[in-house]
C-alpha atoms as one frame of an Amber mdcrd trajectory, in Angstrom:
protein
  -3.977 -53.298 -25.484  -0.287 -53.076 -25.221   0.995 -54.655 -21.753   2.785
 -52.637 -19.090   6.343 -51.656 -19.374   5.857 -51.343 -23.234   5.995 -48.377
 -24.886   2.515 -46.296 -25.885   1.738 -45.979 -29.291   2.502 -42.501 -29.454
   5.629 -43.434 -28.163   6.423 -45.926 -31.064   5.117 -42.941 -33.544   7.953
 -40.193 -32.260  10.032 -43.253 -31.876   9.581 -43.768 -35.861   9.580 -40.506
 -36.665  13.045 -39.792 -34.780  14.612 -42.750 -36.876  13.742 -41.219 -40.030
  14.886 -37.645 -38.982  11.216 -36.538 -39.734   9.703 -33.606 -37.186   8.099
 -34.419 -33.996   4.967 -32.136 -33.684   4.426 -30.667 -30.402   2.559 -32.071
 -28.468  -0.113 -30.608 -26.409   0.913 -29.433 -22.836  -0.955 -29.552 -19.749
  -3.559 -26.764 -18.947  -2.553 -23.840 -17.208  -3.930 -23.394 -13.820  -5.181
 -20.261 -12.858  -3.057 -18.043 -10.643  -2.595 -14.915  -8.652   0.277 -12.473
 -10.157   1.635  -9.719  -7.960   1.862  -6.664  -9.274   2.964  -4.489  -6.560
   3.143  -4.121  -2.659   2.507  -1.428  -0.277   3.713  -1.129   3.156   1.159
   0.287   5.707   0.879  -0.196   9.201  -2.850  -1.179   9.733  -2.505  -4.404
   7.468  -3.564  -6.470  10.256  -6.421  -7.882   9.561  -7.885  -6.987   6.219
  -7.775  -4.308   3.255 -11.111  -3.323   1.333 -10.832  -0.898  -2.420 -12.543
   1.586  -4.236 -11.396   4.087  -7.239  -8.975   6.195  -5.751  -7.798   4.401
  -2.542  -7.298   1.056  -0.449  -8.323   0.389   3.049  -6.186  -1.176   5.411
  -7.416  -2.368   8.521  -6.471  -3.293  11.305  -8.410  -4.670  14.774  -8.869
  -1.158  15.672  -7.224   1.092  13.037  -8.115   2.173   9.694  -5.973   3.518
   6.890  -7.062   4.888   4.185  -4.074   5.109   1.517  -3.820   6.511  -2.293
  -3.896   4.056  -4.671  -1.203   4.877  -7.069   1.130   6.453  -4.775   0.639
   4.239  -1.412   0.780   7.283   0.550  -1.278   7.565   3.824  -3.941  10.176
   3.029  -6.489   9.032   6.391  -5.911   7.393   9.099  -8.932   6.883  12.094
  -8.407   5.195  15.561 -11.459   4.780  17.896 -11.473   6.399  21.467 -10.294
   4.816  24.160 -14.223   4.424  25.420 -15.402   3.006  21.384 -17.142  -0.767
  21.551 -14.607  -1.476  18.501 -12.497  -4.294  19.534 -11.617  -6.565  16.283
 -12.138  -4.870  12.763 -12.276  -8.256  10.239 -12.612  -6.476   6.920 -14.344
  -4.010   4.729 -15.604  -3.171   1.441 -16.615  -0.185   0.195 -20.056   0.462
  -1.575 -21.534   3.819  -2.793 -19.328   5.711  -0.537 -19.365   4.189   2.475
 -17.053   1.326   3.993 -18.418  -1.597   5.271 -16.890  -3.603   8.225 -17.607
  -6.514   9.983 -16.607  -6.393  13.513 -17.254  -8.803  16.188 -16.097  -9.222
  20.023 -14.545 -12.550  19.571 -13.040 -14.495  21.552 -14.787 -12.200  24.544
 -18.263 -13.541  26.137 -20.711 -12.603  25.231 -19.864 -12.289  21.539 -21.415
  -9.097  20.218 -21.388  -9.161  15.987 -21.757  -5.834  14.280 -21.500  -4.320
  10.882 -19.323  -0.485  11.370 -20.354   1.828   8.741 -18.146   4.576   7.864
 -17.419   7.561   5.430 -14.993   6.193   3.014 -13.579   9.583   2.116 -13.077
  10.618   5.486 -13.143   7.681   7.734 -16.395   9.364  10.266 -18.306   6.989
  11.853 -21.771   6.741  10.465 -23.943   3.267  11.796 -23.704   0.448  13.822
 -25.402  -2.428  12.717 -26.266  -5.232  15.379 -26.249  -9.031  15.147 -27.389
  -9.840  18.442 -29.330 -13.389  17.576 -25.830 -14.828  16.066 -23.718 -17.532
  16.530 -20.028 -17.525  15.497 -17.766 -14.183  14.673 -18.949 -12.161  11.648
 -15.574 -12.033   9.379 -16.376 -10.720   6.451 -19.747  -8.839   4.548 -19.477
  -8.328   0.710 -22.693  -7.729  -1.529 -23.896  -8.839  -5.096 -27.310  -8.997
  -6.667 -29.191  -6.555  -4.385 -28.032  -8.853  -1.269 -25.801  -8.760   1.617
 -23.699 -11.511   2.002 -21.963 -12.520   6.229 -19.818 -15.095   7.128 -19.829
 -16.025  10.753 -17.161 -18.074  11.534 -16.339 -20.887  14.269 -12.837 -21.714
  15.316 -11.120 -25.027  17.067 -11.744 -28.545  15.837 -12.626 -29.722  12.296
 -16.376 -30.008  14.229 -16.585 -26.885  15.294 -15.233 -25.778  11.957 -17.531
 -26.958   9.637 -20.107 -24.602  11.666 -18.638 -21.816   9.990 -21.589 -20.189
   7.732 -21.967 -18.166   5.066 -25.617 -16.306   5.577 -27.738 -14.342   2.939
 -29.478 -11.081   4.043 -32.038  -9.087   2.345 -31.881  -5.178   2.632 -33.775
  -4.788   5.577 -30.962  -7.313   7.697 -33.414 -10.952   7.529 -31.741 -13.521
   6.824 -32.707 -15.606   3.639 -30.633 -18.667   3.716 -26.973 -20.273   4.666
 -24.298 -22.273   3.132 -21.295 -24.312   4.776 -18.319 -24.919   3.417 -17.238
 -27.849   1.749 -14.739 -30.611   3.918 -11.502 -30.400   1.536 -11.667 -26.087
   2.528 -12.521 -26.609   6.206  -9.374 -28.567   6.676  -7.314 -26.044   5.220
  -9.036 -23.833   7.453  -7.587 -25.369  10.300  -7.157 -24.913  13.464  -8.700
 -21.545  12.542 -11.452 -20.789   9.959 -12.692 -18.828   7.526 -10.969 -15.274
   7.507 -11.900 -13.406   4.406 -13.856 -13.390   1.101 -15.532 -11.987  -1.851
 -17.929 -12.355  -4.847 -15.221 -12.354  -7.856 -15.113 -13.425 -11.480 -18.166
 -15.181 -13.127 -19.924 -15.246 -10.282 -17.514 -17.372  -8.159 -16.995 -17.125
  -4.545 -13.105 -16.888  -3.740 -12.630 -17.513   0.490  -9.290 -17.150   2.726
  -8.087 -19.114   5.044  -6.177 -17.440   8.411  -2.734 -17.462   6.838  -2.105
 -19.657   3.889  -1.379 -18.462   0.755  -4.012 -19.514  -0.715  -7.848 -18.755
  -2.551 -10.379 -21.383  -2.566 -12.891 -20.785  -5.394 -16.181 -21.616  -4.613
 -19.703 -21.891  -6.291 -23.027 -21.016  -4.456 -25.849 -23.172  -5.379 -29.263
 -21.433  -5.327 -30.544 -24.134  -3.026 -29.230 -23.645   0.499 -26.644 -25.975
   1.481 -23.335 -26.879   0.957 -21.037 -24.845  -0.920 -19.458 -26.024  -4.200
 -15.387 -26.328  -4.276 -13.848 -25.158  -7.950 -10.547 -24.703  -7.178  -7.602
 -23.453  -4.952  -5.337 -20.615  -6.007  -1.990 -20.036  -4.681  -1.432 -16.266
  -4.049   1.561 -14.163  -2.760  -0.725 -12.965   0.554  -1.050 -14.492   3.979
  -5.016 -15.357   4.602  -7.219 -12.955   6.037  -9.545 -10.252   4.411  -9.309
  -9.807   0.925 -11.113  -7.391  -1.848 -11.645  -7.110  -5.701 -11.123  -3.588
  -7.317 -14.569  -2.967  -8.598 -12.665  -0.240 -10.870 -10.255  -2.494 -12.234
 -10.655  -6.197 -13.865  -9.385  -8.998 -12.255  -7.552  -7.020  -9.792  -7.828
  -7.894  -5.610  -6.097  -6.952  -2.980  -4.845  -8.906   0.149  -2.506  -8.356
   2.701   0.555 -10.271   4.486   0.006  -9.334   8.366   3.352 -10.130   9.499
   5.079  -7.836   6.829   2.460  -5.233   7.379   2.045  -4.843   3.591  -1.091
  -4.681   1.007  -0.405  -6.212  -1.817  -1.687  -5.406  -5.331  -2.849  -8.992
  -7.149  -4.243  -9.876 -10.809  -5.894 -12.795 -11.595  -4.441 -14.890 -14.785
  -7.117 -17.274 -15.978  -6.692 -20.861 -16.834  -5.688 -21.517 -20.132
């Protein structure tokens, strides 16, 4: 064992090697994290609180707005605001699945908190269902779905305590609930003060979450045992928290939004190498 302060033996070798004027090989760098490229931005008004995706067009939403924009162009092509009399008071994000956009909506911080599920037309934005949560605790933020279930996060805000209540519940098609996960400790104290904003099944089967505003995506794995979620990783990504949405039409390609800037922006993911 060589002592400390002395050089490695691959030191010594290049060391040699230099001496001699003989060729270093390269030597083997360090892995490349994975990482969130953007590819474009869009600027729309309702990008307040989440965006959702399908084939032709993204959603941005807002607390009480939805816009419904083309794709390619960015251009607003739909744009619905509830009337003044509408329960809708905080929109948290939306997908869109055979048609129809899904969005979680929830009273929050109001007494007592009502937690619903607003079902629209995608094409045209129409109201269609209201789905009711009434035995809940915590504010529905997000609904996505994989493997012929829904998937609900209802989230709790303040201290890392109240925190680490923050669920992620599995319903079968008729609205039970199967089981729940938390969220591991190093991803509710990023979550902090606030708590868990967005999410969505992505790659291989890998949960990726959103804090309120930091520009980041924790990867996470869901074991089929109810529990605690498993942490993977943390990706730094050019949005700002809140709800975010793979392009089912496109590989590797979500969208999120920075709420400040009012802007959707267009992301790919770039594997680890």
């Amino acid at each position: 064992m060589l002592r400390p302060g002395y050089p490695t033996r691959s030191l010594l070798v290049i060391l040699c090697l230099l001496a001699y004027g003989l060729p270093v090989p390269a030597q083997a760098s360090e892995p490349a994290a994975a990482r969130m490229q953007e590819l474009k931005r869009f600027p729309a008004r309702e990008a307040h609180q989440a965006v959702a995706v399908d084939g032709s067009a993204f959603y941005a939403i807002s607390s009480r707005e939805i816009g419904r924009y083309d794709k390619q162009t960015g251009q607003l092509i739909k744009l619905w605001s509830p009337p003044r009399d509408s329960h809708i008071r905080h929109l948290n994000s939306g997908i869109v699945i055979d048609g129809k956009l899904y969005c979680a909506h929830s009273n929050w911080p109001a007494t007592p908190l009502k937690n619903t599920i607003e079902v629209f037309d995608a094409e045209n934005l129409r109201p269609l269902q209201t789905l009711k949560f009434p035995d809940t605790t915590g504010a529905i933020n997000w609904v996505d779905r994989r493997q012929g279930k829904w998937w609900v996060v209802f989230a709790f805000y303040g201290k890392a305590d109240n925190v680490k209540l923050t669920r992620l519940v599995r319903y079968n098609d008729q609205w039970e609930p199967e089981a729940e996960w938390t969220f591991p400790e190093q991803v509710v104290q990023r979550f902090l003060p606030n708590s868990n904003s967005g999410g969505a099944w992505g790659p291989g089967g890998l949960l990726y979450v959103t804090g309120h505003d930091h520009g980041e995506l924790y990867v996470l794995r869901v074991p089929e045992k109810p529990g605690v979620m498993e942490y993977v990783e943390t990706i730094t990504a050019p949005i700002a928290g809140q709800g975010i949405a793979w392009d089912q039409t496109e590989e590797g390609i979500m969208y999120g939004i920075i709420r400040k800037q009012k802007e959707v922006v267009k992301l790919q993911l770039k594997q680890a190498r």
